[in-house]
């Protein structure tokens, strides 16, 4: 399986993993303290095609846990923490990267998951999307609980590693109810040009809601 959930807790607890849209279960597990439980996720739940899908996964536990996603797919790997539902919000800005190239063009992506039925999500992309939305224009999508929305930058041949025309960074997302936003890139290299050419990798992170952005760093 190319995707795994890594779950851990300080105390014994039970964890239930389900698919809200279908009602199916990935399983119910007994989580031992200070141990990592690895749960494989079927590749069928991977979001590959732009648009709305029923691919959301719901994790619920009796005691506090940590949850991490690990992905190893086509010679690239990545891991990121899952932000708990209590810390999700309605306003986000994304972090992506310019279009890059391996065997073909690779673009930035954004994945939005709804926690509530009939959630309206207004997206204002920084550059054109492959669903026809133009950069700077706002499009509204309606999501049900557990549905996902995958957005991809439009492929622009000849504009590899061009920040101005192919980078989704700064895309604004405003929802009527809390959503999660995972933002990243299919496979890109940074910094641009040599020596990174030929050694790109994918990356993804949960975005923090706007109100949680800090103002001081050490």
Coordinates of C-alpha atoms in Angstrom, one line a residue:
X1 CA 0.0 0.0 0.0
X2 CA 1.5 3.4 -0.9
X3 CA -0.3 5.2 1.9
X4 CA -0.2 4.5 5.7
X5 CA -1.6 6.0 8.8
X6 CA 0.7 6.1 11.8
X7 CA -1.2 6.3 15.1
X8 CA 0.2 6.6 18.7
X9 CA -0.9 7.4 22.2
X10 CA 0.5 7.7 25.7
X11 CA -2.3 5.6 27.1
X12 CA -4.2 2.5 26.0
X13 CA -7.1 3.4 23.8
X14 CA -9.4 2.2 21.0
X15 CA -9.3 3.8 17.5
X16 CA -12.0 3.6 14.9
X17 CA -11.3 4.4 11.2
X18 CA -14.1 4.9 8.8
X19 CA -15.2 6.3 5.5
X20 CA -18.0 8.8 6.2
X21 CA -19.5 8.8 2.7
X22 CA -19.8 5.0 2.2
X23 CA -20.1 4.1 5.9
X24 CA -17.4 1.5 5.4
X25 CA -14.8 0.8 8.0
X26 CA -11.0 0.5 7.6
X27 CA -11.0 -1.1 11.0
X28 CA -11.2 -0.8 14.8
X29 CA -7.9 -1.1 16.7
X30 CA -6.6 -1.4 20.2
X31 CA -3.7 1.1 20.5
X32 CA -1.0 0.2 23.0
X33 CA 0.7 3.0 24.9
X34 CA 3.9 4.4 23.4
X35 CA 3.6 2.1 20.4
X36 CA 3.0 3.1 16.7
X37 CA 0.1 1.4 15.0
X38 CA 0.4 1.3 11.2
X39 CA -2.8 1.1 9.2
X40 CA -2.5 0.7 5.4
X41 CA -4.9 2.8 3.3
X42 CA -6.2 1.3 0.0
X43 CA -4.8 3.0 -3.1
X44 CA -8.4 3.4 -4.3
X45 CA -8.8 6.2 -1.8
X46 CA -5.9 8.2 -3.2
X47 CA -7.1 11.4 -4.9
X48 CA -5.7 11.5 -8.4
X49 CA -8.3 13.2 -10.6
X50 CA -9.4 16.8 -10.1
X51 CA -12.8 17.4 -8.6
X52 CA -15.0 16.1 -5.8
X53 CA -14.7 12.5 -4.5
X54 CA -15.9 10.5 -1.6
X55 CA -12.4 9.8 -0.3
X56 CA -12.4 11.3 3.1
X57 CA -11.2 9.2 6.1
X58 CA -12.5 9.7 9.6
X59 CA -10.3 8.8 12.6
X60 CA -11.9 8.7 16.1
X61 CA -10.3 7.6 19.4
X62 CA -11.5 7.3 23.0
X63 CA -8.3 9.0 24.3
X64 CA -6.0 11.6 22.7
X65 CA -3.7 10.3 20.0
X66 CA -1.3 11.6 17.4
X67 CA -2.0 10.8 13.7
X68 CA 0.5 11.0 10.8
X69 CA 0.2 10.2 7.1
X70 CA 3.1 8.5 5.4
X71 CA 3.2 8.1 1.6
X72 CA 5.7 6.3 -0.6
X73 CA 4.6 6.4 -4.2
X74 CA 6.7 6.1 -7.4
X75 CA 10.1 6.8 -5.9
X76 CA 9.0 9.6 -3.6
X77 CA 8.1 9.7 0.0
X78 CA 6.5 12.1 2.4
X79 CA 5.1 12.2 5.9
X80 CA 2.9 14.9 7.6
X81 CA 0.9 15.3 10.8
X82 CA -2.9 15.4 10.7
X83 CA -4.4 18.5 12.3
X84 CA -7.2 17.5 14.7
X85 CA -10.8 18.5 13.9
X86 CA -10.8 21.0 16.8
X87 CA -8.1 23.0 15.2
X88 CA -9.6 23.2 11.7
X89 CA -11.1 26.5 10.4
X90 CA -12.6 28.3 7.5
X91 CA -9.9 30.5 6.0
X92 CA -6.7 29.3 4.5
X93 CA -3.9 30.3 2.2
X94 CA -1.9 27.6 0.4
X95 CA 1.8 26.8 0.0
X96 CA 2.7 25.1 -3.3
X97 CA 5.5 25.4 -5.9
X98 CA 5.9 26.1 -9.6
X99 CA 5.2 23.5 -12.3
X100 CA 8.2 21.2 -12.7
X101 CA 9.0 18.3 -14.9
X102 CA 10.2 14.6 -14.7
X103 CA 8.9 12.4 -17.5
X104 CA 6.1 15.0 -17.9
X105 CA 4.9 18.2 -16.4
X106 CA 4.2 18.1 -12.6
X107 CA 2.0 20.7 -10.9
X108 CA 1.0 22.0 -7.5
X109 CA -2.1 20.5 -5.8
X110 CA -4.5 21.4 -3.1
X111 CA -6.8 18.9 -1.3
X112 CA -9.8 20.1 0.7
X113 CA -11.9 17.8 3.0
X114 CA -15.3 18.8 4.5
X115 CA -16.3 18.1 8.1
X116 CA -19.9 19.2 7.6
X117 CA -22.7 18.6 5.0
X118 CA -23.4 21.4 2.5
X119 CA -20.2 23.2 3.1
X120 CA -19.6 25.9 0.5
X121 CA -15.9 26.4 -0.4
X122 CA -14.8 29.5 -2.2
X123 CA -11.5 29.1 -3.9
X124 CA -9.5 32.0 -5.5
X125 CA -6.4 30.5 -7.2
X126 CA -3.3 32.4 -7.8
X127 CA -2.9 30.8 -11.3
X128 CA -5.2 28.9 -13.6
X129 CA -6.6 25.5 -12.5
X130 CA -7.1 22.5 -14.7
X131 CA -10.9 22.6 -14.1
X132 CA -11.1 25.9 -16.1
X133 CA -11.0 28.3 -13.2
X134 CA -8.8 31.3 -14.1
X135 CA -6.2 32.7 -11.7
X136 CA -7.7 35.5 -9.6
X137 CA -11.3 34.4 -10.2
X138 CA -13.4 32.8 -7.4
X139 CA -15.2 29.5 -7.8
X140 CA -17.5 28.0 -5.2
X141 CA -17.8 24.3 -4.6
X142 CA -20.3 22.4 -2.4
X143 CA -19.0 19.5 -0.3
X144 CA -20.7 17.0 1.9
X145 CA -19.1 15.6 5.1
X146 CA -16.3 13.3 4.2
X147 CA -16.0 14.5 0.6
X148 CA -12.7 15.7 -0.8
X149 CA -11.9 18.3 -3.4
X150 CA -8.7 18.0 -5.4
X151 CA -7.5 21.1 -7.2
X152 CA -4.5 21.1 -9.6
X153 CA -2.7 23.9 -11.4
X154 CA -3.2 23.9 -15.1
X155 CA -0.3 22.4 -17.1
X156 CA 1.5 25.1 -19.1
X157 CA 4.0 23.5 -21.5
X158 CA 7.2 25.5 -21.7
X159 CA 6.7 27.2 -18.4
X160 CA 8.5 24.8 -16.0
X161 CA 9.8 26.3 -12.8
X162 CA 8.0 29.6 -13.5
X163 CA 6.7 31.1 -10.3
X164 CA 4.7 33.8 -12.0
X165 CA 2.4 31.6 -14.1
X166 CA 2.4 28.2 -12.6
X167 CA 2.7 28.5 -8.7
X168 CA -0.5 28.1 -6.7
X169 CA 1.1 29.5 -3.5
X170 CA -1.2 32.1 -2.0
X171 CA -4.4 30.6 -3.2
X172 CA -7.2 31.7 -0.9
X173 CA -9.8 29.3 0.5
X174 CA -12.9 30.4 2.4
X175 CA -15.4 27.9 3.6
X176 CA -18.8 28.2 5.4
X177 CA -17.7 25.5 7.9
X178 CA -14.4 24.1 9.1
X179 CA -12.4 22.2 6.4
X180 CA -9.0 20.6 6.3
X181 CA -6.5 21.8 3.6
X182 CA -3.5 19.8 2.5
X183 CA -1.3 21.7 0.1
X184 CA 1.8 20.7 -1.8
X185 CA 3.2 19.5 -5.1
X186 CA 3.2 16.3 -7.2
X187 CA 6.9 16.3 -7.7
X188 CA 9.1 19.4 -7.8
X189 CA 12.7 20.5 -7.1
X190 CA 13.9 23.6 -5.2
X191 CA 16.0 25.7 -5.7
X192 CA 15.5 26.0 -9.4
X193 CA 17.8 24.8 -12.1
X194 CA 21.1 22.9 -11.5
X195 CA 22.0 21.0 -9.4
X196 CA 18.4 20.1 -8.4
X197 CA 17.3 19.3 -11.9
X198 CA 16.5 15.6 -12.1
X199 CA 16.1 15.2 -8.3
X200 CA 12.6 16.4 -7.6
X201 CA 10.3 15.0 -4.9
X202 CA 6.7 15.4 -3.8
X203 CA 5.7 17.3 -0.7
X204 CA 2.5 18.0 1.2
X205 CA 1.5 19.7 4.5
X206 CA -1.6 20.5 6.4
X207 CA -2.2 24.2 6.2
X208 CA -2.8 26.2 9.4
X209 CA -5.9 28.4 9.5
X210 CA -5.2 32.1 9.0
X211 CA -6.0 33.0 12.6
X212 CA -3.2 30.6 13.9
X213 CA -0.4 32.2 11.9
X214 CA 2.3 33.3 14.4
X215 CA 4.0 36.7 14.4
X216 CA 7.3 35.9 16.2
X217 CA 9.9 33.2 15.5
X218 CA 13.1 32.2 17.2

